[in-house]
Amino acid sequence: MQGYGTNGRGLGEARTLGELAREHALLPLRIFLGITFVYAGLDKLTDSAFFRTTGAGSIGETMNAVRDSSAIPALVDLALKSPSGFGHAIAIGEIAVGIGTLLGLWSRIAALGGALISLSLWLTVSWQIEPYYFGNDLAYLMAWLPLVLAGAPSFSLDALRASRRRRIR
C-alpha cells in the first residue's frame, strides 16, 4: 500500500495530529496571501483615481513621490513611462497570483509572481520606510518564499493533478 499518500501509509490509515499539522501548515498562509492579493488587485481596478498619471491616490503620483528614495530609480522611471499600464499590470498580476494561490494551481509559479511583485514594491515604494520592518512589502516577500519552495501540497489543484498522475502510473 506504500505510495498512495505523501506519508507512505495505506489508504484509510489514521495520521497523528502532528502529521496533519505538517501536511497543512502552509494552508493558512496560502489563504491569507491569496485573499490579500485578490483584494489588492480588485481594490486597484475599482479605484478611479489609481490609474491616473497625477493626482491624489494615483499610481503616477506615488511613483513620482518615491522615485528619488527608491533602491532602483530606473525601475520607477520604467513605470513612469506608462503609469496606467504599470498600474494595470500590477493589479492584474495581483489577482492572477491570488487566484492561483487560493486554488493551488501552478502554486510555485503563482508564489514566485507574488514574491516578484512584493520585491518590486519593496525596492520602489517602501524602500525608504524606516525602520525597514515598518514596510509591509518586505514581509510579504518573505511570506511568499515558503510557498515558492514548497508549493501547495494539500487542498490544491496541484495536489489533485499529482495524485491523478500517481494513479495513472
Short mmCIF file of N, CA and C in Angstrom, two decimals:
data_model
loop_
_atom_site.label_atom_id
_atom_site.label_comp_id
_atom_site.label_asym_id
_atom_site.label_seq_id
_atom_site.Cartn_x
_atom_site.Cartn_y
_atom_site.Cartn_z
N MET A 1 0.80 -1.19 0.00
CA MET A 1 0.00 0.00 0.00
C MET A 1 0.85 1.26 0.00
N GLN A 2 2.15 1.12 0.00
CA GLN A 2 3.02 2.29 0.01
C GLN A 2 2.84 3.09 -1.27
N GLY A 3 3.01 4.41 -1.17
CA GLY A 3 2.99 5.25 -2.35
C GLY A 3 1.67 5.94 -2.60
N TYR A 4 0.62 5.63 -1.87
CA TYR A 4 -0.66 6.27 -2.12
C TYR A 4 -0.75 7.66 -1.52
N GLY A 5 -0.06 7.90 -0.45
CA GLY A 5 -0.08 9.22 0.19
C GLY A 5 1.32 9.71 0.38
N THR A 6 1.45 10.98 0.74
CA THR A 6 2.77 11.53 0.93
C THR A 6 3.45 10.96 2.17
N ASN A 7 2.66 10.36 3.08
CA ASN A 7 3.25 9.84 4.30
C ASN A 7 3.62 8.37 4.20
N GLY A 8 3.37 7.73 3.07
CA GLY A 8 3.76 6.35 2.86
C GLY A 8 2.81 5.34 3.50
N ARG A 9 1.74 5.78 4.11
CA ARG A 9 0.78 4.86 4.70
C ARG A 9 -0.26 4.45 3.67
N GLY A 10 -0.95 3.41 3.97
CA GLY A 10 -2.00 2.95 3.08
C GLY A 10 -3.23 3.83 3.20
N LEU A 11 -4.16 3.59 2.30
CA LEU A 11 -5.40 4.35 2.31
C LEU A 11 -6.19 4.05 3.57
N GLY A 12 -6.74 5.07 4.18
CA GLY A 12 -7.60 4.90 5.33
C GLY A 12 -6.88 4.79 6.66
N GLU A 13 -5.55 4.78 6.65
CA GLU A 13 -4.83 4.68 7.92
C GLU A 13 -4.79 6.05 8.60
N ALA A 14 -4.95 6.05 9.89
CA ALA A 14 -5.01 7.29 10.66
C ALA A 14 -3.64 7.96 10.72
N ARG A 15 -3.67 9.27 10.73
CA ARG A 15 -2.45 10.06 10.88
C ARG A 15 -2.53 10.82 12.20
N THR A 16 -1.38 11.12 12.75
CA THR A 16 -1.36 11.85 14.01
C THR A 16 -1.67 13.33 13.74
N LEU A 17 -2.01 14.02 14.80
CA LEU A 17 -2.29 15.45 14.70
C LEU A 17 -1.06 16.20 14.18
N GLY A 18 0.11 15.81 14.62
CA GLY A 18 1.35 16.43 14.15
C GLY A 18 1.56 16.23 12.66
N GLU A 19 1.26 15.03 12.17
CA GLU A 19 1.39 14.78 10.72
C GLU A 19 0.41 15.63 9.93
N LEU A 20 -0.81 15.73 10.41
CA LEU A 20 -1.81 16.57 9.74
C LEU A 20 -1.40 18.04 9.75
N ALA A 21 -0.88 18.49 10.89
CA ALA A 21 -0.44 19.89 11.00
C ALA A 21 0.69 20.18 10.02
N ARG A 22 1.66 19.27 9.93
CA ARG A 22 2.77 19.47 8.98
C ARG A 22 2.26 19.47 7.54
N GLU A 23 1.35 18.58 7.23
CA GLU A 23 0.83 18.47 5.87
C GLU A 23 0.07 19.73 5.45
N HIS A 24 -0.60 20.36 6.38
CA HIS A 24 -1.44 21.52 6.05
C HIS A 24 -0.89 22.84 6.60
N ALA A 25 0.38 22.87 6.98
CA ALA A 25 0.97 24.04 7.63
C ALA A 25 0.93 25.30 6.76
N LEU A 26 1.04 25.15 5.46
CA LEU A 26 1.08 26.32 4.59
C LEU A 26 -0.30 26.80 4.17
N LEU A 27 -1.33 26.05 4.51
CA LEU A 27 -2.68 26.42 4.09
C LEU A 27 -3.12 27.78 4.61
N PRO A 28 -2.93 28.11 5.91
CA PRO A 28 -3.32 29.45 6.36
C PRO A 28 -2.57 30.57 5.63
N LEU A 29 -1.30 30.35 5.34
CA LEU A 29 -0.51 31.34 4.61
C LEU A 29 -1.04 31.50 3.19
N ARG A 30 -1.37 30.39 2.54
CA ARG A 30 -1.94 30.45 1.20
C ARG A 30 -3.25 31.22 1.19
N ILE A 31 -4.11 30.94 2.15
CA ILE A 31 -5.41 31.62 2.21
C ILE A 31 -5.21 33.12 2.44
N PHE A 32 -4.36 33.46 3.40
CA PHE A 32 -4.12 34.88 3.69
C PHE A 32 -3.55 35.61 2.47
N LEU A 33 -2.48 35.08 1.90
CA LEU A 33 -1.85 35.76 0.77
C LEU A 33 -2.76 35.78 -0.45
N GLY A 34 -3.47 34.70 -0.69
CA GLY A 34 -4.38 34.64 -1.83
C GLY A 34 -5.49 35.68 -1.73
N ILE A 35 -6.15 35.73 -0.58
CA ILE A 35 -7.23 36.70 -0.39
C ILE A 35 -6.68 38.12 -0.43
N THR A 36 -5.55 38.35 0.21
CA THR A 36 -4.96 39.69 0.25
C THR A 36 -4.61 40.18 -1.15
N PHE A 37 -4.02 39.33 -1.96
CA PHE A 37 -3.61 39.76 -3.30
C PHE A 37 -4.81 39.94 -4.23
N VAL A 38 -5.82 39.08 -4.13
CA VAL A 38 -7.03 39.28 -4.93
C VAL A 38 -7.69 40.61 -4.53
N TYR A 39 -7.79 40.84 -3.24
CA TYR A 39 -8.39 42.08 -2.75
C TYR A 39 -7.60 43.30 -3.21
N ALA A 40 -6.27 43.24 -3.10
CA ALA A 40 -5.43 44.38 -3.51
C ALA A 40 -5.61 44.68 -5.00
N GLY A 41 -5.65 43.64 -5.81
CA GLY A 41 -5.83 43.84 -7.25
C GLY A 41 -7.20 44.42 -7.57
N LEU A 42 -8.24 43.88 -6.95
CA LEU A 42 -9.59 44.39 -7.19
C LEU A 42 -9.74 45.82 -6.68
N ASP A 43 -9.10 46.11 -5.55
CA ASP A 43 -9.14 47.46 -5.00
C ASP A 43 -8.53 48.46 -5.98
N LYS A 44 -7.45 48.09 -6.61
CA LYS A 44 -6.82 48.97 -7.59
C LYS A 44 -7.71 49.13 -8.82
N LEU A 45 -8.27 48.02 -9.31
CA LEU A 45 -9.10 48.09 -10.52
C LEU A 45 -10.38 48.90 -10.32
N THR A 46 -10.87 48.98 -9.10
CA THR A 46 -12.12 49.70 -8.84
C THR A 46 -11.89 51.12 -8.32
N ASP A 47 -10.64 51.53 -8.17
CA ASP A 47 -10.32 52.88 -7.70
C ASP A 47 -10.12 53.79 -8.90
N SER A 48 -11.03 54.72 -9.09
CA SER A 48 -10.96 55.57 -10.28
C SER A 48 -9.72 56.46 -10.30
N ALA A 49 -9.18 56.80 -9.15
CA ALA A 49 -8.01 57.67 -9.09
C ALA A 49 -6.71 56.92 -9.32
N PHE A 50 -6.67 55.62 -9.05
CA PHE A 50 -5.42 54.87 -9.05
C PHE A 50 -4.68 54.92 -10.39
N PHE A 51 -5.36 54.79 -11.50
CA PHE A 51 -4.70 54.66 -12.80
C PHE A 51 -4.34 55.99 -13.45
N ARG A 52 -4.62 57.08 -12.80
CA ARG A 52 -4.27 58.39 -13.34
C ARG A 52 -2.77 58.66 -13.24
N THR A 53 -2.32 59.55 -14.08
CA THR A 53 -0.90 59.93 -14.08
C THR A 53 -0.58 60.88 -12.93
N THR A 54 -1.53 61.74 -12.58
CA THR A 54 -1.34 62.70 -11.50
C THR A 54 -2.56 62.71 -10.61
N GLY A 55 -2.39 63.31 -9.44
CA GLY A 55 -3.49 63.47 -8.51
C GLY A 55 -3.37 62.55 -7.31
N ALA A 56 -4.09 62.92 -6.27
CA ALA A 56 -4.05 62.16 -5.03
C ALA A 56 -4.50 60.72 -5.26
N GLY A 57 -3.72 59.77 -4.74
CA GLY A 57 -4.06 58.36 -4.85
C GLY A 57 -3.71 57.73 -6.18
N SER A 58 -3.09 58.49 -7.08
CA SER A 58 -2.76 57.93 -8.41
C SER A 58 -1.43 57.19 -8.38
N ILE A 59 -1.29 56.24 -9.26
CA ILE A 59 -0.05 55.48 -9.38
C ILE A 59 1.09 56.40 -9.83
N GLY A 60 0.78 57.33 -10.72
CA GLY A 60 1.80 58.28 -11.18
C GLY A 60 2.32 59.15 -10.06
N GLU A 61 1.42 59.65 -9.23
CA GLU A 61 1.81 60.48 -8.09
C GLU A 61 2.66 59.68 -7.10
N THR A 62 2.26 58.45 -6.84
CA THR A 62 3.02 57.59 -5.93
C THR A 62 4.41 57.33 -6.48
N MET A 63 4.51 56.99 -7.75
CA MET A 63 5.82 56.70 -8.35
C MET A 63 6.71 57.93 -8.36
N ASN A 64 6.15 59.10 -8.66
CA ASN A 64 6.94 60.34 -8.62
C ASN A 64 7.43 60.64 -7.21
N ALA A 65 6.60 60.35 -6.22
CA ALA A 65 6.96 60.64 -4.83
C ALA A 65 8.10 59.75 -4.32
N VAL A 66 8.19 58.52 -4.81
CA VAL A 66 9.20 57.59 -4.30
C VAL A 66 10.42 57.45 -5.21
N ARG A 67 10.39 58.10 -6.34
CA ARG A 67 11.44 57.90 -7.34
C ARG A 67 12.85 58.11 -6.78
N ASP A 68 13.08 59.23 -6.12
CA ASP A 68 14.43 59.56 -5.66
C ASP A 68 14.87 58.78 -4.43
N SER A 69 13.92 58.20 -3.70
CA SER A 69 14.29 57.46 -2.49
C SER A 69 14.23 55.94 -2.70
N SER A 70 13.91 55.49 -3.90
CA SER A 70 13.81 54.05 -4.14
C SER A 70 15.19 53.44 -4.31
N ALA A 71 15.26 52.14 -4.14
CA ALA A 71 16.53 51.43 -4.30
C ALA A 71 16.94 51.38 -5.77
N ILE A 72 15.95 51.34 -6.65
CA ILE A 72 16.22 51.24 -8.09
C ILE A 72 15.40 52.30 -8.81
N PRO A 73 15.89 53.54 -8.88
CA PRO A 73 15.14 54.59 -9.56
C PRO A 73 14.82 54.27 -11.02
N ALA A 74 15.66 53.49 -11.66
CA ALA A 74 15.41 53.12 -13.07
C ALA A 74 14.13 52.30 -13.19
N LEU A 75 13.83 51.49 -12.19
CA LEU A 75 12.59 50.72 -12.19
C LEU A 75 11.38 51.65 -12.10
N VAL A 76 11.50 52.68 -11.28
CA VAL A 76 10.43 53.67 -11.16
C VAL A 76 10.30 54.44 -12.47
N ASP A 77 11.42 54.81 -13.07
CA ASP A 77 11.38 55.51 -14.36
C ASP A 77 10.67 54.67 -15.41
N LEU A 78 10.92 53.37 -15.40
CA LEU A 78 10.24 52.48 -16.34
C LEU A 78 8.73 52.51 -16.10
N ALA A 79 8.31 52.46 -14.84
CA ALA A 79 6.88 52.52 -14.51
C ALA A 79 6.28 53.86 -14.90
N LEU A 80 7.07 54.94 -14.79
CA LEU A 80 6.57 56.27 -15.11
C LEU A 80 6.39 56.50 -16.61
N LYS A 81 6.95 55.63 -17.45
CA LYS A 81 6.72 55.75 -18.89
C LYS A 81 5.26 55.51 -19.23
N SER A 82 4.61 54.65 -18.43
CA SER A 82 3.19 54.39 -18.61
C SER A 82 2.60 54.01 -17.24
N PRO A 83 2.34 55.00 -16.41
CA PRO A 83 1.82 54.70 -15.07
C PRO A 83 0.54 53.87 -15.09
N SER A 84 -0.35 54.18 -15.99
CA SER A 84 -1.60 53.43 -16.07
C SER A 84 -1.35 51.98 -16.48
N GLY A 85 -0.47 51.77 -17.44
CA GLY A 85 -0.13 50.41 -17.87
C GLY A 85 0.54 49.63 -16.75
N PHE A 86 1.45 50.29 -16.03
CA PHE A 86 2.11 49.65 -14.90
C PHE A 86 1.09 49.31 -13.81
N GLY A 87 0.19 50.24 -13.53
CA GLY A 87 -0.85 50.00 -12.53
C GLY A 87 -1.74 48.84 -12.90
N HIS A 88 -2.14 48.77 -14.17
CA HIS A 88 -2.97 47.65 -14.63
C HIS A 88 -2.20 46.33 -14.53
N ALA A 89 -0.92 46.35 -14.89
CA ALA A 89 -0.11 45.12 -14.80
C ALA A 89 -0.01 44.64 -13.36
N ILE A 90 0.21 45.55 -12.42
CA ILE A 90 0.29 45.18 -11.01
C ILE A 90 -1.06 44.63 -10.54
N ALA A 91 -2.15 45.32 -10.86
CA ALA A 91 -3.48 44.90 -10.41
C ALA A 91 -3.85 43.53 -10.96
N ILE A 92 -3.66 43.33 -12.25
CA ILE A 92 -4.00 42.04 -12.88
C ILE A 92 -3.06 40.95 -12.36
N GLY A 93 -1.78 41.29 -12.19
CA GLY A 93 -0.83 40.34 -11.62
C GLY A 93 -1.22 39.92 -10.22
N GLU A 94 -1.63 40.86 -9.39
CA GLU A 94 -2.06 40.53 -8.03
C GLU A 94 -3.27 39.59 -8.04
N ILE A 95 -4.21 39.85 -8.92
CA ILE A 95 -5.40 38.99 -8.99
C ILE A 95 -5.02 37.59 -9.47
N ALA A 96 -4.20 37.50 -10.50
CA ALA A 96 -3.78 36.19 -11.02
C ALA A 96 -3.01 35.41 -9.96
N VAL A 97 -2.09 36.09 -9.28
CA VAL A 97 -1.31 35.44 -8.22
C VAL A 97 -2.23 34.98 -7.10
N GLY A 98 -3.16 35.84 -6.69
CA GLY A 98 -4.08 35.50 -5.61
C GLY A 98 -4.96 34.31 -5.94
N ILE A 99 -5.51 34.28 -7.14
CA ILE A 99 -6.37 33.15 -7.55
C ILE A 99 -5.55 31.87 -7.65
N GLY A 100 -4.38 31.95 -8.27
CA GLY A 100 -3.52 30.77 -8.36
C GLY A 100 -3.14 30.23 -6.99
N THR A 101 -2.89 31.12 -6.06
CA THR A 101 -2.51 30.72 -4.70
C THR A 101 -3.69 30.09 -3.97
N LEU A 102 -4.86 30.71 -4.08
CA LEU A 102 -6.05 30.16 -3.41
C LEU A 102 -6.42 28.79 -3.95
N LEU A 103 -6.36 28.62 -5.27
CA LEU A 103 -6.72 27.35 -5.89
C LEU A 103 -5.58 26.33 -5.81
N GLY A 104 -4.38 26.80 -5.57
CA GLY A 104 -3.23 25.90 -5.58
C GLY A 104 -2.95 25.42 -6.99
N LEU A 105 -3.14 26.31 -7.95
CA LEU A 105 -2.91 25.98 -9.36
C LEU A 105 -1.59 26.61 -9.79
N TRP A 106 -0.65 25.76 -10.23
CA TRP A 106 0.70 26.23 -10.56
C TRP A 106 1.20 27.08 -9.39
N SER A 107 1.08 26.53 -8.22
CA SER A 107 1.26 27.29 -6.99
C SER A 107 2.67 27.87 -6.83
N ARG A 108 3.69 27.16 -7.26
CA ARG A 108 5.04 27.71 -7.13
C ARG A 108 5.23 28.90 -8.08
N ILE A 109 4.66 28.81 -9.26
CA ILE A 109 4.74 29.93 -10.21
C ILE A 109 3.95 31.12 -9.67
N ALA A 110 2.75 30.86 -9.13
CA ALA A 110 1.96 31.94 -8.54
C ALA A 110 2.71 32.59 -7.38
N ALA A 111 3.32 31.77 -6.53
CA ALA A 111 4.07 32.31 -5.39
C ALA A 111 5.28 33.11 -5.85
N LEU A 112 5.94 32.65 -6.90
CA LEU A 112 7.07 33.40 -7.46
C LEU A 112 6.58 34.75 -7.98
N GLY A 113 5.42 34.75 -8.64
CA GLY A 113 4.84 36.02 -9.10
C GLY A 113 4.55 36.95 -7.94
N GLY A 114 3.98 36.41 -6.86
CA GLY A 114 3.71 37.22 -5.67
C GLY A 114 4.99 37.76 -5.06
N ALA A 115 6.03 36.91 -5.02
CA ALA A 115 7.32 37.35 -4.48
C ALA A 115 7.92 38.45 -5.34
N LEU A 116 7.82 38.34 -6.65
CA LEU A 116 8.37 39.36 -7.54
C LEU A 116 7.61 40.68 -7.43
N ILE A 117 6.30 40.60 -7.31
CA ILE A 117 5.51 41.83 -7.11
C ILE A 117 5.92 42.48 -5.79
N SER A 118 6.00 41.68 -4.73
CA SER A 118 6.39 42.22 -3.43
C SER A 118 7.80 42.79 -3.46
N LEU A 119 8.72 42.11 -4.14
CA LEU A 119 10.10 42.60 -4.26
C LEU A 119 10.13 43.94 -4.99
N SER A 120 9.40 44.03 -6.10
CA SER A 120 9.42 45.28 -6.86
C SER A 120 8.81 46.43 -6.05
N LEU A 121 7.75 46.14 -5.30
CA LEU A 121 7.16 47.19 -4.46
C LEU A 121 8.08 47.57 -3.30
N TRP A 122 8.77 46.59 -2.75
CA TRP A 122 9.71 46.89 -1.65
C TRP A 122 10.86 47.77 -2.16
N LEU A 123 11.42 47.43 -3.32
CA LEU A 123 12.56 48.18 -3.85
C LEU A 123 12.18 49.56 -4.36
N THR A 124 10.90 49.81 -4.54
CA THR A 124 10.46 51.11 -5.06
C THR A 124 9.64 51.88 -4.02
N VAL A 125 8.47 51.41 -3.73
CA VAL A 125 7.52 52.17 -2.90
C VAL A 125 7.91 52.20 -1.44
N SER A 126 8.29 51.07 -0.86
CA SER A 126 8.52 51.06 0.59
C SER A 126 10.00 51.01 0.99
N TRP A 127 10.89 51.20 0.05
CA TRP A 127 12.32 51.16 0.34
C TRP A 127 12.74 52.20 1.37
N GLN A 128 12.16 53.38 1.31
CA GLN A 128 12.59 54.48 2.18
C GLN A 128 12.00 54.42 3.58
N ILE A 129 11.11 53.50 3.85
CA ILE A 129 10.47 53.42 5.15
C ILE A 129 11.49 52.98 6.20
N GLU A 130 11.54 53.75 7.28
CA GLU A 130 12.47 53.43 8.37
C GLU A 130 11.71 53.35 9.67
N PRO A 131 12.04 52.41 10.50
CA PRO A 131 12.90 51.27 10.24
C PRO A 131 12.26 50.33 9.21
N TYR A 132 13.07 49.54 8.58
CA TYR A 132 12.63 48.71 7.45
C TYR A 132 11.44 47.82 7.78
N TYR A 133 11.32 47.38 9.02
CA TYR A 133 10.25 46.44 9.37
C TYR A 133 8.88 47.11 9.46
N PHE A 134 8.81 48.43 9.31
CA PHE A 134 7.51 49.09 9.23
C PHE A 134 6.90 48.94 7.83
N GLY A 135 7.72 48.68 6.83
CA GLY A 135 7.23 48.48 5.46
C GLY A 135 6.71 47.07 5.29
N ASN A 136 5.51 46.92 4.76
CA ASN A 136 4.94 45.58 4.67
C ASN A 136 5.39 44.79 3.45
N ASP A 137 5.93 45.43 2.43
CA ASP A 137 6.29 44.69 1.21
C ASP A 137 7.41 43.68 1.45
N LEU A 138 8.34 43.99 2.32
CA LEU A 138 9.40 43.04 2.66
C LEU A 138 8.81 41.82 3.38
N ALA A 139 7.87 42.06 4.28
CA ALA A 139 7.23 40.94 4.99
C ALA A 139 6.45 40.06 4.01
N TYR A 140 5.76 40.67 3.05
CA TYR A 140 5.06 39.88 2.04
C TYR A 140 6.05 39.06 1.21
N LEU A 141 7.16 39.66 0.84
CA LEU A 141 8.19 38.94 0.09
C LEU A 141 8.63 37.69 0.86
N MET A 142 8.92 37.85 2.14
CA MET A 142 9.34 36.72 2.97
C MET A 142 8.22 35.69 3.12
N ALA A 143 6.98 36.14 3.17
CA ALA A 143 5.84 35.21 3.31
C ALA A 143 5.66 34.36 2.05
N TRP A 144 6.01 34.90 0.90
CA TRP A 144 5.86 34.14 -0.34
C TRP A 144 6.91 33.03 -0.47
N LEU A 145 8.08 33.21 0.13
CA LEU A 145 9.18 32.27 -0.09
C LEU A 145 8.87 30.82 0.32
N PRO A 146 8.21 30.54 1.45
CA PRO A 146 7.86 29.14 1.75
C PRO A 146 6.96 28.52 0.67
N LEU A 147 6.09 29.33 0.09
CA LEU A 147 5.21 28.80 -0.96
C LEU A 147 5.98 28.58 -2.27
N VAL A 148 6.99 29.41 -2.52
CA VAL A 148 7.84 29.18 -3.70
C VAL A 148 8.57 27.85 -3.52
N LEU A 149 9.07 27.59 -2.31
CA LEU A 149 9.84 26.37 -2.05
C LEU A 149 8.97 25.11 -2.00
N ALA A 150 7.82 25.21 -1.34
CA ALA A 150 7.02 24.00 -1.07
C ALA A 150 5.81 23.84 -1.97
N GLY A 151 5.37 24.89 -2.61
CA GLY A 151 4.16 24.80 -3.41
C GLY A 151 2.93 24.68 -2.53
N ALA A 152 1.93 23.99 -3.04
CA ALA A 152 0.67 23.78 -2.31
C ALA A 152 0.41 22.28 -2.22
N PRO A 153 0.98 21.64 -1.19
CA PRO A 153 0.90 20.18 -1.12
C PRO A 153 -0.47 19.62 -0.72
N SER A 154 -1.37 20.47 -0.23
CA SER A 154 -2.68 19.95 0.16
C SER A 154 -3.78 20.94 -0.21
N PHE A 155 -4.97 20.41 -0.37
CA PHE A 155 -6.13 21.22 -0.74
C PHE A 155 -5.83 22.12 -1.92
N SER A 156 -5.32 21.54 -2.99
CA SER A 156 -4.92 22.33 -4.15
C SER A 156 -5.14 21.54 -5.43
N LEU A 157 -5.28 22.28 -6.51
CA LEU A 157 -5.37 21.64 -7.82
C LEU A 157 -4.05 20.97 -8.19
N ASP A 158 -2.95 21.53 -7.73
CA ASP A 158 -1.65 20.89 -7.97
C ASP A 158 -1.60 19.51 -7.32
N ALA A 159 -2.08 19.40 -6.07
CA ALA A 159 -2.08 18.10 -5.37
C ALA A 159 -3.03 17.12 -6.06
N LEU A 160 -4.16 17.62 -6.53
CA LEU A 160 -5.11 16.76 -7.25
C LEU A 160 -4.48 16.22 -8.53
N ARG A 161 -3.82 17.10 -9.27
CA ARG A 161 -3.15 16.65 -10.51
C ARG A 161 -2.05 15.65 -10.20
N ALA A 162 -1.30 15.88 -9.12
CA ALA A 162 -0.22 14.96 -8.74
C ALA A 162 -0.78 13.59 -8.35
N SER A 163 -1.88 13.57 -7.62
CA SER A 163 -2.46 12.28 -7.22
C SER A 163 -3.01 11.53 -8.43
N ARG A 164 -3.55 12.25 -9.39
CA ARG A 164 -4.03 11.59 -10.63
C ARG A 164 -2.87 11.00 -11.42
N ARG A 165 -1.75 11.73 -11.47
CA ARG A 165 -0.56 11.21 -12.17
C ARG A 165 -0.05 9.95 -11.49
N ARG A 166 -0.06 9.93 -10.15
CA ARG A 166 0.42 8.74 -9.42
C ARG A 166 -0.50 7.56 -9.69
N ARG A 167 -1.80 7.79 -9.77
CA ARG A 167 -2.73 6.67 -10.02
C ARG A 167 -2.57 6.11 -11.42
N ILE A 168 -2.23 6.94 -12.38
CA ILE A 168 -2.08 6.51 -13.76
C ILE A 168 -0.83 5.63 -13.91
N ARG A 169 0.20 5.91 -13.17
CA ARG A 169 1.47 5.16 -13.28
C ARG A 169 1.28 3.78 -12.82
#
